[in-house]
mmCIF file of N, CA and C in Angstrom:
data_model
loop_
_atom_site.group_PDB
_atom_site.id
_atom_site.type_symbol
_atom_site.label_atom_id
_atom_site.label_comp_id
_atom_site.label_asym_id
_atom_site.label_seq_id
_atom_site.Cartn_x
_atom_site.Cartn_y
_atom_site.Cartn_z
ATOM 1 N N MET A 1 -26.506 12.692 5.127
ATOM 2 C CA MET A 1 -27.602 12.243 5.976
ATOM 3 C C MET A 1 -27.354 12.681 7.416
ATOM 4 N N ASN A 2 -26.140 12.536 7.905
ATOM 5 C CA ASN A 2 -25.822 12.966 9.272
ATOM 6 C C ASN A 2 -26.025 14.466 9.444
ATOM 7 N N LYS A 3 -25.649 15.202 8.420
ATOM 8 C CA LYS A 3 -25.765 16.662 8.500
ATOM 9 C C LYS A 3 -27.228 17.088 8.604
ATOM 10 N N SER A 4 -28.126 16.478 7.854
ATOM 11 C CA SER A 4 -29.527 16.862 7.924
ATOM 12 C C SER A 4 -30.170 16.406 9.240
ATOM 13 N N LEU A 5 -29.724 15.286 9.773
ATOM 14 C CA LEU A 5 -30.228 14.798 11.064
ATOM 15 C C LEU A 5 -29.828 15.751 12.181
ATOM 16 N N VAL A 6 -28.569 16.192 12.180
ATOM 17 C CA VAL A 6 -28.081 17.113 13.182
ATOM 18 C C VAL A 6 -28.815 18.451 13.063
ATOM 19 N N LEU A 7 -28.997 18.928 11.852
ATOM 20 C CA LEU A 7 -29.726 20.173 11.609
ATOM 21 C C LEU A 7 -31.162 20.077 12.113
ATOM 22 N N SER A 8 -31.822 18.968 11.844
ATOM 23 C CA SER A 8 -33.191 18.761 12.326
ATOM 24 C C SER A 8 -33.255 18.740 13.849
ATOM 25 N N LEU A 9 -32.321 18.052 14.489
ATOM 26 C CA LEU A 9 -32.300 17.998 15.944
ATOM 27 C C LEU A 9 -32.038 19.366 16.556
ATOM 28 N N LEU A 10 -31.120 20.117 15.965
ATOM 29 C CA LEU A 10 -30.840 21.452 16.459
ATOM 30 C C LEU A 10 -32.052 22.381 16.313
ATOM 31 N N SER A 11 -32.740 22.241 15.183
ATOM 32 C CA SER A 11 -33.952 23.048 14.967
ATOM 33 C C SER A 11 -35.029 22.726 15.991
ATOM 34 N N ALA A 12 -35.195 21.428 16.263
ATOM 35 C CA ALA A 12 -36.198 20.986 17.241
ATOM 36 C C ALA A 12 -35.844 21.492 18.631
ATOM 37 N N LEU A 13 -34.581 21.427 18.995
ATOM 38 C CA LEU A 13 -34.152 21.931 20.301
ATOM 39 C C LEU A 13 -34.345 23.442 20.416
ATOM 40 N N LEU A 14 -34.044 24.141 19.351
ATOM 41 C CA LEU A 14 -34.209 25.584 19.340
ATOM 42 C C LEU A 14 -35.666 25.964 19.532
ATOM 43 N N LEU A 15 -36.531 25.298 18.807
ATOM 44 C CA LEU A 15 -37.963 25.600 18.930
ATOM 45 C C LEU A 15 -38.529 25.202 20.284
ATOM 46 N N ALA A 16 -38.057 24.087 20.815
ATOM 47 C CA ALA A 16 -38.526 23.653 22.146
ATOM 48 C C ALA A 16 -38.069 24.626 23.222
ATOM 49 N N GLY A 17 -36.890 25.205 23.043
ATOM 50 C CA GLY A 17 -36.395 26.169 24.026
ATOM 51 C C GLY A 17 -37.170 27.458 24.009
ATOM 52 N N CYS A 18 -37.856 27.776 22.924
ATOM 53 C CA CYS A 18 -38.630 29.004 22.823
ATOM 54 C C CYS A 18 -40.021 28.856 23.429
ATOM 55 N N ALA A 19 -40.468 27.651 23.643
ATOM 56 C CA ALA A 19 -41.800 27.454 24.207
ATOM 57 C C ALA A 19 -41.816 27.888 25.666
ATOM 58 N N THR A 20 -42.808 28.701 26.031
ATOM 59 C CA THR A 20 -42.853 29.207 27.385
ATOM 60 C C THR A 20 -44.026 28.681 28.198
ATOM 61 N N GLY A 21 -45.052 28.222 27.566
ATOM 62 C CA GLY A 21 -46.218 27.777 28.303
ATOM 63 C C GLY A 21 -47.030 28.957 28.780
ATOM 64 N N ASN A 22 -47.862 28.749 29.780
ATOM 65 C CA ASN A 22 -48.778 29.773 30.292
ATOM 66 C C ASN A 22 -48.277 30.434 31.577
ATOM 67 N N LYS A 23 -47.071 30.168 31.986
ATOM 68 C CA LYS A 23 -46.570 30.721 33.250
ATOM 69 C C LYS A 23 -46.263 32.197 33.078
ATOM 70 N N THR A 24 -46.754 33.009 33.995
ATOM 71 C CA THR A 24 -46.491 34.437 33.972
ATOM 72 C C THR A 24 -45.561 34.807 35.111
ATOM 73 N N LEU A 25 -44.988 35.967 35.000
ATOM 74 C CA LEU A 25 -44.050 36.424 36.025
ATOM 75 C C LEU A 25 -44.745 36.688 37.367
ATOM 76 N N TYR A 26 -45.950 37.223 37.298
ATOM 77 C CA TYR A 26 -46.692 37.563 38.511
ATOM 78 C C TYR A 26 -48.054 36.902 38.516
ATOM 79 N N ASP A 27 -48.612 36.752 39.697
ATOM 80 C CA ASP A 27 -49.947 36.189 39.855
ATOM 81 C C ASP A 27 -50.940 37.357 39.912
ATOM 82 N N TRP A 28 -51.798 37.428 38.890
ATOM 83 C CA TRP A 28 -52.807 38.475 38.837
ATOM 84 C C TRP A 28 -54.169 37.989 39.315
ATOM 85 N N GLY A 29 -54.328 36.695 39.505
ATOM 86 C CA GLY A 29 -55.615 36.156 39.950
ATOM 87 C C GLY A 29 -56.716 36.518 38.953
ATOM 88 N N GLN A 30 -57.865 36.942 39.440
ATOM 89 C CA GLN A 30 -58.992 37.345 38.604
ATOM 90 C C GLN A 30 -59.082 38.873 38.542
ATOM 91 N N TYR A 31 -57.952 39.535 38.477
ATOM 92 C CA TYR A 31 -57.888 40.984 38.558
ATOM 93 C C TYR A 31 -58.759 41.694 37.529
ATOM 94 N N GLU A 32 -58.641 41.334 36.269
ATOM 95 C CA GLU A 32 -59.402 42.023 35.241
ATOM 96 C C GLU A 32 -60.909 41.843 35.436
ATOM 97 N N GLN A 33 -61.323 40.609 35.715
ATOM 98 C CA GLN A 33 -62.736 40.362 35.903
ATOM 99 C C GLN A 33 -63.272 41.110 37.140
ATOM 100 N N THR A 34 -62.467 41.143 38.193
ATOM 101 C CA THR A 34 -62.890 41.822 39.419
ATOM 102 C C THR A 34 -63.069 43.321 39.159
ATOM 103 N N LEU A 35 -62.120 43.940 38.473
ATOM 104 C CA LEU A 35 -62.259 45.362 38.173
ATOM 105 C C LEU A 35 -63.474 45.654 37.325
ATOM 106 N N PHE A 36 -63.755 44.792 36.361
ATOM 107 C CA PHE A 36 -64.927 44.961 35.532
ATOM 108 C C PHE A 36 -66.173 44.948 36.389
ATOM 109 N N VAL A 37 -66.286 43.975 37.271
ATOM 110 C CA VAL A 37 -67.458 43.870 38.156
ATOM 111 C C VAL A 37 -67.573 45.111 39.043
ATOM 112 N N ILE A 38 -66.457 45.510 39.633
ATOM 113 C CA ILE A 38 -66.476 46.651 40.568
ATOM 114 C C ILE A 38 -66.997 47.911 39.883
ATOM 115 N N TYR A 39 -66.590 48.142 38.648
ATOM 116 C CA TYR A 39 -66.961 49.388 37.977
ATOM 117 C C TYR A 39 -68.207 49.307 37.100
ATOM 118 N N HIS A 40 -68.594 48.114 36.674
ATOM 119 C CA HIS A 40 -69.704 47.991 35.718
ATOM 120 C C HIS A 40 -70.907 47.190 36.222
ATOM 121 N N GLU A 41 -70.752 46.495 37.304
ATOM 122 C CA GLU A 41 -71.860 45.705 37.859
ATOM 123 C C GLU A 41 -71.976 45.991 39.359
ATOM 124 N N PRO A 42 -72.485 47.166 39.715
ATOM 125 C CA PRO A 42 -72.481 47.584 41.119
ATOM 126 C C PRO A 42 -73.211 46.629 42.065
ATOM 127 N N GLU A 43 -74.178 45.880 41.546
ATOM 128 C CA GLU A 43 -74.919 44.965 42.431
ATOM 129 C C GLU A 43 -74.033 43.828 42.953
ATOM 130 N N TYR A 44 -72.905 43.577 42.303
ATOM 131 C CA TYR A 44 -71.993 42.514 42.733
ATOM 132 C C TYR A 44 -70.674 43.077 43.312
ATOM 133 N N LYS A 45 -70.620 44.383 43.487
ATOM 134 C CA LYS A 45 -69.389 45.030 43.919
ATOM 135 C C LYS A 45 -68.881 44.494 45.254
ATOM 136 N N GLU A 46 -69.747 44.386 46.246
ATOM 137 C CA GLU A 46 -69.319 43.956 47.582
ATOM 138 C C GLU A 46 -68.722 42.557 47.550
ATOM 139 N N GLN A 47 -69.353 41.634 46.831
ATOM 140 C CA GLN A 47 -68.829 40.272 46.731
ATOM 141 C C GLN A 47 -67.495 40.258 45.989
ATOM 142 N N ALA A 48 -67.400 41.054 44.919
ATOM 143 C CA ALA A 48 -66.146 41.124 44.163
ATOM 144 C C ALA A 48 -65.011 41.665 45.034
ATOM 145 N N LEU A 49 -65.317 42.687 45.846
ATOM 146 C CA LEU A 49 -64.302 43.253 46.737
ATOM 147 C C LEU A 49 -63.872 42.243 47.797
ATOM 148 N N GLU A 50 -64.821 41.511 48.361
ATOM 149 C CA GLU A 50 -64.490 40.484 49.344
ATOM 150 C C GLU A 50 -63.568 39.431 48.733
ATOM 151 N N ASN A 51 -63.902 38.983 47.524
ATOM 152 C CA ASN A 51 -63.068 37.984 46.845
ATOM 153 C C ASN A 51 -61.682 38.527 46.550
ATOM 154 N N TYR A 52 -61.612 39.770 46.108
ATOM 155 C CA TYR A 52 -60.333 40.393 45.800
ATOM 156 C C TYR A 52 -59.455 40.503 47.060
ATOM 157 N N LEU A 53 -60.044 40.976 48.149
ATOM 158 C CA LEU A 53 -59.306 41.118 49.389
ATOM 159 C C LEU A 53 -58.851 39.773 49.944
ATOM 160 N N ALA A 54 -59.682 38.747 49.762
ATOM 161 C CA ALA A 54 -59.299 37.399 50.221
ATOM 162 C C ALA A 54 -58.128 36.884 49.367
ATOM 163 N N PHE A 55 -58.171 37.141 48.057
ATOM 164 C CA PHE A 55 -57.100 36.699 47.156
ATOM 165 C C PHE A 55 -55.778 37.390 47.532
ATOM 166 N N VAL A 56 -55.816 38.698 47.710
ATOM 167 C CA VAL A 56 -54.601 39.438 48.019
ATOM 168 C C VAL A 56 -54.110 39.090 49.431
ATOM 169 N N GLY A 57 -55.004 38.891 50.360
ATOM 170 C CA GLY A 57 -54.638 38.615 51.730
ATOM 171 C C GLY A 57 -53.983 37.273 51.959
ATOM 172 N N GLN A 58 -54.110 36.353 50.997
ATOM 173 C CA GLN A 58 -53.552 35.020 51.168
ATOM 174 C C GLN A 58 -52.072 34.923 50.847
ATOM 175 N N PHE A 59 -51.472 35.979 50.316
ATOM 176 C CA PHE A 59 -50.102 35.917 49.865
ATOM 177 C C PHE A 59 -49.131 36.103 51.002
ATOM 178 N N ASP A 60 -48.065 35.303 50.917
ATOM 179 C CA ASP A 60 -46.983 35.391 51.908
ATOM 180 C C ASP A 60 -45.765 36.031 51.231
ATOM 181 N N GLY A 61 -44.675 36.067 51.882
ATOM 182 C CA GLY A 61 -43.483 36.704 51.330
ATOM 183 C C GLY A 61 -42.861 35.991 50.160
ATOM 184 N N GLU A 62 -43.224 34.738 49.936
ATOM 185 C CA GLU A 62 -42.626 33.952 48.848
ATOM 186 C C GLU A 62 -43.374 34.101 47.529
ATOM 187 N N SER A 63 -44.605 34.545 47.560
ATOM 188 C CA SER A 63 -45.463 34.575 46.370
ATOM 189 C C SER A 63 -45.107 35.754 45.464
ATOM 190 N N ARG A 64 -45.550 35.655 44.231
ATOM 191 C CA ARG A 64 -45.274 36.695 43.224
ATOM 192 C C ARG A 64 -46.541 37.442 42.858
ATOM 193 N N LEU A 65 -47.145 38.105 43.826
ATOM 194 C CA LEU A 65 -48.318 38.916 43.568
ATOM 195 C C LEU A 65 -47.911 40.115 42.735
ATOM 196 N N ALA A 66 -48.682 40.446 41.753
ATOM 197 C CA ALA A 66 -48.341 41.523 40.820
ATOM 198 C C ALA A 66 -48.200 42.874 41.541
ATOM 199 N N PRO A 67 -47.343 43.740 41.032
ATOM 200 C CA PRO A 67 -47.153 45.051 41.636
ATOM 201 C C PRO A 67 -48.446 45.872 41.632
ATOM 202 N N GLY A 68 -48.702 46.541 42.721
ATOM 203 C CA GLY A 68 -49.862 47.424 42.801
ATOM 204 C C GLY A 68 -51.095 46.808 43.426
ATOM 205 N N LEU A 69 -51.155 45.475 43.503
ATOM 206 C CA LEU A 69 -52.361 44.841 43.992
ATOM 207 C C LEU A 69 -52.540 45.027 45.498
ATOM 208 N N PHE A 70 -51.472 45.038 46.270
ATOM 209 C CA PHE A 70 -51.603 45.326 47.691
ATOM 210 C C PHE A 70 -52.103 46.768 47.885
ATOM 211 N N ALA A 71 -51.528 47.694 47.143
ATOM 212 C CA ALA A 71 -51.918 49.107 47.262
ATOM 213 C C ALA A 71 -53.389 49.298 46.858
ATOM 214 N N GLU A 72 -53.814 48.606 45.845
ATOM 215 C CA GLU A 72 -55.205 48.733 45.422
ATOM 216 C C GLU A 72 -56.140 48.160 46.470
ATOM 217 N N ALA A 73 -55.749 47.050 47.085
ATOM 218 C CA ALA A 73 -56.551 46.479 48.175
ATOM 219 C C ALA A 73 -56.657 47.494 49.313
ATOM 220 N N GLY A 74 -55.554 48.172 49.616
ATOM 221 C CA GLY A 74 -55.563 49.210 50.637
ATOM 222 C C GLY A 74 -56.511 50.345 50.281
ATOM 223 N N THR A 75 -56.531 50.728 49.027
ATOM 224 C CA THR A 75 -57.414 51.796 48.588
ATOM 225 C C THR A 75 -58.882 51.376 48.718
ATOM 226 N N PHE A 76 -59.185 50.140 48.362
ATOM 227 C CA PHE A 76 -60.559 49.654 48.507
ATOM 228 C C PHE A 76 -60.983 49.708 49.975
ATOM 229 N N LEU A 77 -60.081 49.295 50.875
ATOM 230 C CA LEU A 77 -60.403 49.344 52.316
ATOM 231 C C LEU A 77 -60.563 50.778 52.791
ATOM 232 N N LEU A 78 -59.697 51.655 52.309
ATOM 233 C CA LEU A 78 -59.791 53.067 52.700
ATOM 234 C C LEU A 78 -61.124 53.665 52.270
ATOM 235 N N GLU A 79 -61.585 53.322 51.079
ATOM 236 C CA GLU A 79 -62.884 53.793 50.593
ATOM 237 C C GLU A 79 -64.022 53.288 51.480
ATOM 238 N N GLN A 80 -63.832 52.153 52.112
ATOM 239 C CA GLN A 80 -64.863 51.582 53.007
ATOM 240 C C GLN A 80 -64.715 52.094 54.427
ATOM 241 N N GLY A 81 -63.700 52.929 54.691
ATOM 242 C CA GLY A 81 -63.500 53.513 56.001
ATOM 243 C C GLY A 81 -62.591 52.717 56.928
ATOM 244 N N ASP A 82 -61.954 51.661 56.433
ATOM 245 C CA ASP A 82 -61.054 50.843 57.250
ATOM 246 C C ASP A 82 -59.630 51.370 57.098
ATOM 247 N N VAL A 83 -59.302 52.388 57.854
ATOM 248 C CA VAL A 83 -57.980 53.051 57.726
ATOM 249 C C VAL A 83 -56.861 52.108 58.144
ATOM 250 N N ASN A 84 -57.038 51.392 59.259
ATOM 251 C CA ASN A 84 -55.996 50.482 59.720
ATOM 252 C C ASN A 84 -55.732 49.362 58.732
ATOM 253 N N GLY A 85 -56.777 48.810 58.148
ATOM 254 C CA GLY A 85 -56.614 47.775 57.131
ATOM 255 C C GLY A 85 -55.899 48.320 55.907
ATOM 256 N N ALA A 86 -56.266 49.518 55.510
ATOM 257 C CA ALA A 86 -55.626 50.175 54.359
ATOM 258 C C ALA A 86 -54.133 50.365 54.614
ATOM 259 N N ILE A 87 -53.789 50.863 55.791
ATOM 260 C CA ILE A 87 -52.382 51.059 56.140
ATOM 261 C C ILE A 87 -51.623 49.745 56.068
ATOM 262 N N GLY A 88 -52.243 48.679 56.541
ATOM 263 C CA GLY A 88 -51.594 47.363 56.489
ATOM 264 C C GLY A 88 -51.267 46.934 55.074
ATOM 265 N N PHE A 89 -52.210 47.108 54.146
ATOM 266 C CA PHE A 89 -51.943 46.734 52.752
ATOM 267 C C PHE A 89 -50.938 47.680 52.116
ATOM 268 N N TYR A 90 -51.004 48.971 52.443
ATOM 269 C CA TYR A 90 -50.036 49.928 51.905
ATOM 270 C C TYR A 90 -48.615 49.582 52.383
ATOM 271 N N LYS A 91 -48.495 49.125 53.633
ATOM 272 C CA LYS A 91 -47.173 48.738 54.142
ATOM 273 C C LYS A 91 -46.661 47.477 53.416
ATOM 274 N N MET A 92 -47.577 46.561 53.095
ATOM 275 C CA MET A 92 -47.151 45.360 52.356
ATOM 276 C C MET A 92 -46.606 45.750 50.980
ATOM 277 N N GLU A 93 -47.312 46.672 50.315
ATOM 278 C CA GLU A 93 -46.837 47.149 48.993
ATOM 279 C C GLU A 93 -45.504 47.868 49.151
ATOM 280 N N TYR A 94 -45.403 48.694 50.178
ATOM 281 C CA TYR A 94 -44.183 49.472 50.467
ATOM 282 C C TYR A 94 -42.976 48.535 50.636
ATOM 283 N N GLU A 95 -43.160 47.466 51.378
ATOM 284 C CA GLU A 95 -42.063 46.539 51.660
ATOM 285 C C GLU A 95 -41.702 45.693 50.435
ATOM 286 N N ARG A 96 -42.675 45.326 49.652
ATOM 287 C CA ARG A 96 -42.435 44.412 48.538
ATOM 288 C C ARG A 96 -41.898 45.132 47.298
ATOM 289 N N TRP A 97 -42.354 46.348 47.049
ATOM 290 C CA TRP A 97 -41.995 47.042 45.815
ATOM 291 C C TRP A 97 -41.310 48.364 46.126
ATOM 292 N N PRO A 98 -39.984 48.398 46.093
ATOM 293 C CA PRO A 98 -39.246 49.637 46.443
ATOM 294 C C PRO A 98 -39.605 50.848 45.573
ATOM 295 N N GLU A 99 -40.057 50.574 44.353
ATOM 296 C CA GLU A 99 -40.409 51.691 43.465
ATOM 297 C C GLU A 99 -41.566 52.508 44.002
ATOM 298 N N SER A 100 -42.400 51.883 44.814
ATOM 299 C CA SER A 100 -43.597 52.567 45.336
ATOM 300 C C SER A 100 -43.339 53.330 46.641
ATOM 301 N N ARG A 101 -42.150 53.221 47.179
ATOM 302 C CA ARG A 101 -41.877 53.768 48.512
ATOM 303 C C ARG A 101 -42.026 55.279 48.620
ATOM 304 N N PRO A 102 -41.587 56.073 47.659
ATOM 305 C CA PRO A 102 -41.760 57.522 47.830
ATOM 306 C C PRO A 102 -43.236 57.928 48.013
ATOM 307 N N MET A 103 -44.115 57.424 47.183
ATOM 308 C CA MET A 103 -45.526 57.774 47.274
ATOM 309 C C MET A 103 -46.189 57.134 48.495
ATOM 310 N N LEU A 104 -45.975 55.825 48.669
ATOM 311 C CA LEU A 104 -46.639 55.124 49.759
ATOM 312 C C LEU A 104 -46.132 55.562 51.136
ATOM 313 N N GLY A 105 -44.867 55.917 51.224
ATOM 314 C CA GLY A 105 -44.343 56.404 52.488
ATOM 315 C C GLY A 105 -45.092 57.632 52.972
ATOM 316 N N ILE A 106 -45.329 58.562 52.072
ATOM 317 C CA ILE A 106 -46.081 59.776 52.411
ATOM 318 C C ILE A 106 -47.532 59.432 52.730
ATOM 319 N N LEU A 107 -48.135 58.561 51.950
ATOM 320 C CA LEU A 107 -49.524 58.171 52.170
ATOM 321 C C LEU A 107 -49.685 57.511 53.543
ATOM 322 N N ILE A 108 -48.811 56.572 53.863
ATOM 323 C CA ILE A 108 -48.853 55.869 55.156
ATOM 324 C C ILE A 108 -48.691 56.871 56.301
ATOM 325 N N GLU A 109 -47.701 57.760 56.161
ATOM 326 C CA GLU A 109 -47.452 58.761 57.195
ATOM 327 C C GLU A 109 -48.661 59.644 57.438
ATOM 328 N N ASN A 110 -49.315 60.092 56.367
ATOM 329 C CA ASN A 110 -50.479 60.948 56.486
ATOM 330 C C ASN A 110 -51.668 60.210 57.114
ATOM 331 N N LEU A 111 -51.853 58.959 56.730
ATOM 332 C CA LEU A 111 -52.971 58.179 57.299
ATOM 333 C C LEU A 111 -52.719 57.896 58.776
ATOM 334 N N GLU A 112 -51.487 57.573 59.150
ATOM 335 C CA GLU A 112 -51.183 57.299 60.557
ATOM 336 C C GLU A 112 -51.352 58.560 61.411
ATOM 337 N N ALA A 113 -51.119 59.724 60.830
ATOM 338 C CA ALA A 113 -51.284 60.975 61.541
ATOM 339 C C ALA A 113 -52.751 61.264 61.817
ATOM 340 N N GLN A 114 -53.634 60.725 61.008
ATOM 341 C CA GLN A 114 -55.083 60.947 61.188
ATOM 342 C C GLN A 114 -55.668 60.044 62.272
ATOM 343 N N LEU A 115 -54.949 58.986 62.650
ATOM 344 C CA LEU A 115 -55.492 58.061 63.642
ATOM 345 C C LEU A 115 -55.440 58.627 65.046
#
């Protein structure tokens, strides 16, 4: 009886330890929905971009914003002609994600040379 009780408790603990819940490593916000709207519903594109930029702009150094989201925000601003805003977001991506530094370093340098 003791043996089966211990085995049951160990099984329950093992299964409970495997439960992860809904927590993800990074915060993606409404990224998928926003991209869908931007590319497939042009009448709502401006509002979707405003919401996306507000979402990305609220992050501080402690948050876990997903990789690439700062750079994409910069690209959206660059497409709208806001070079300084784009450079700001590119620099945020550059500082947060070392993997992006080779490409973003060149991009930032070229954009700053155009100013």
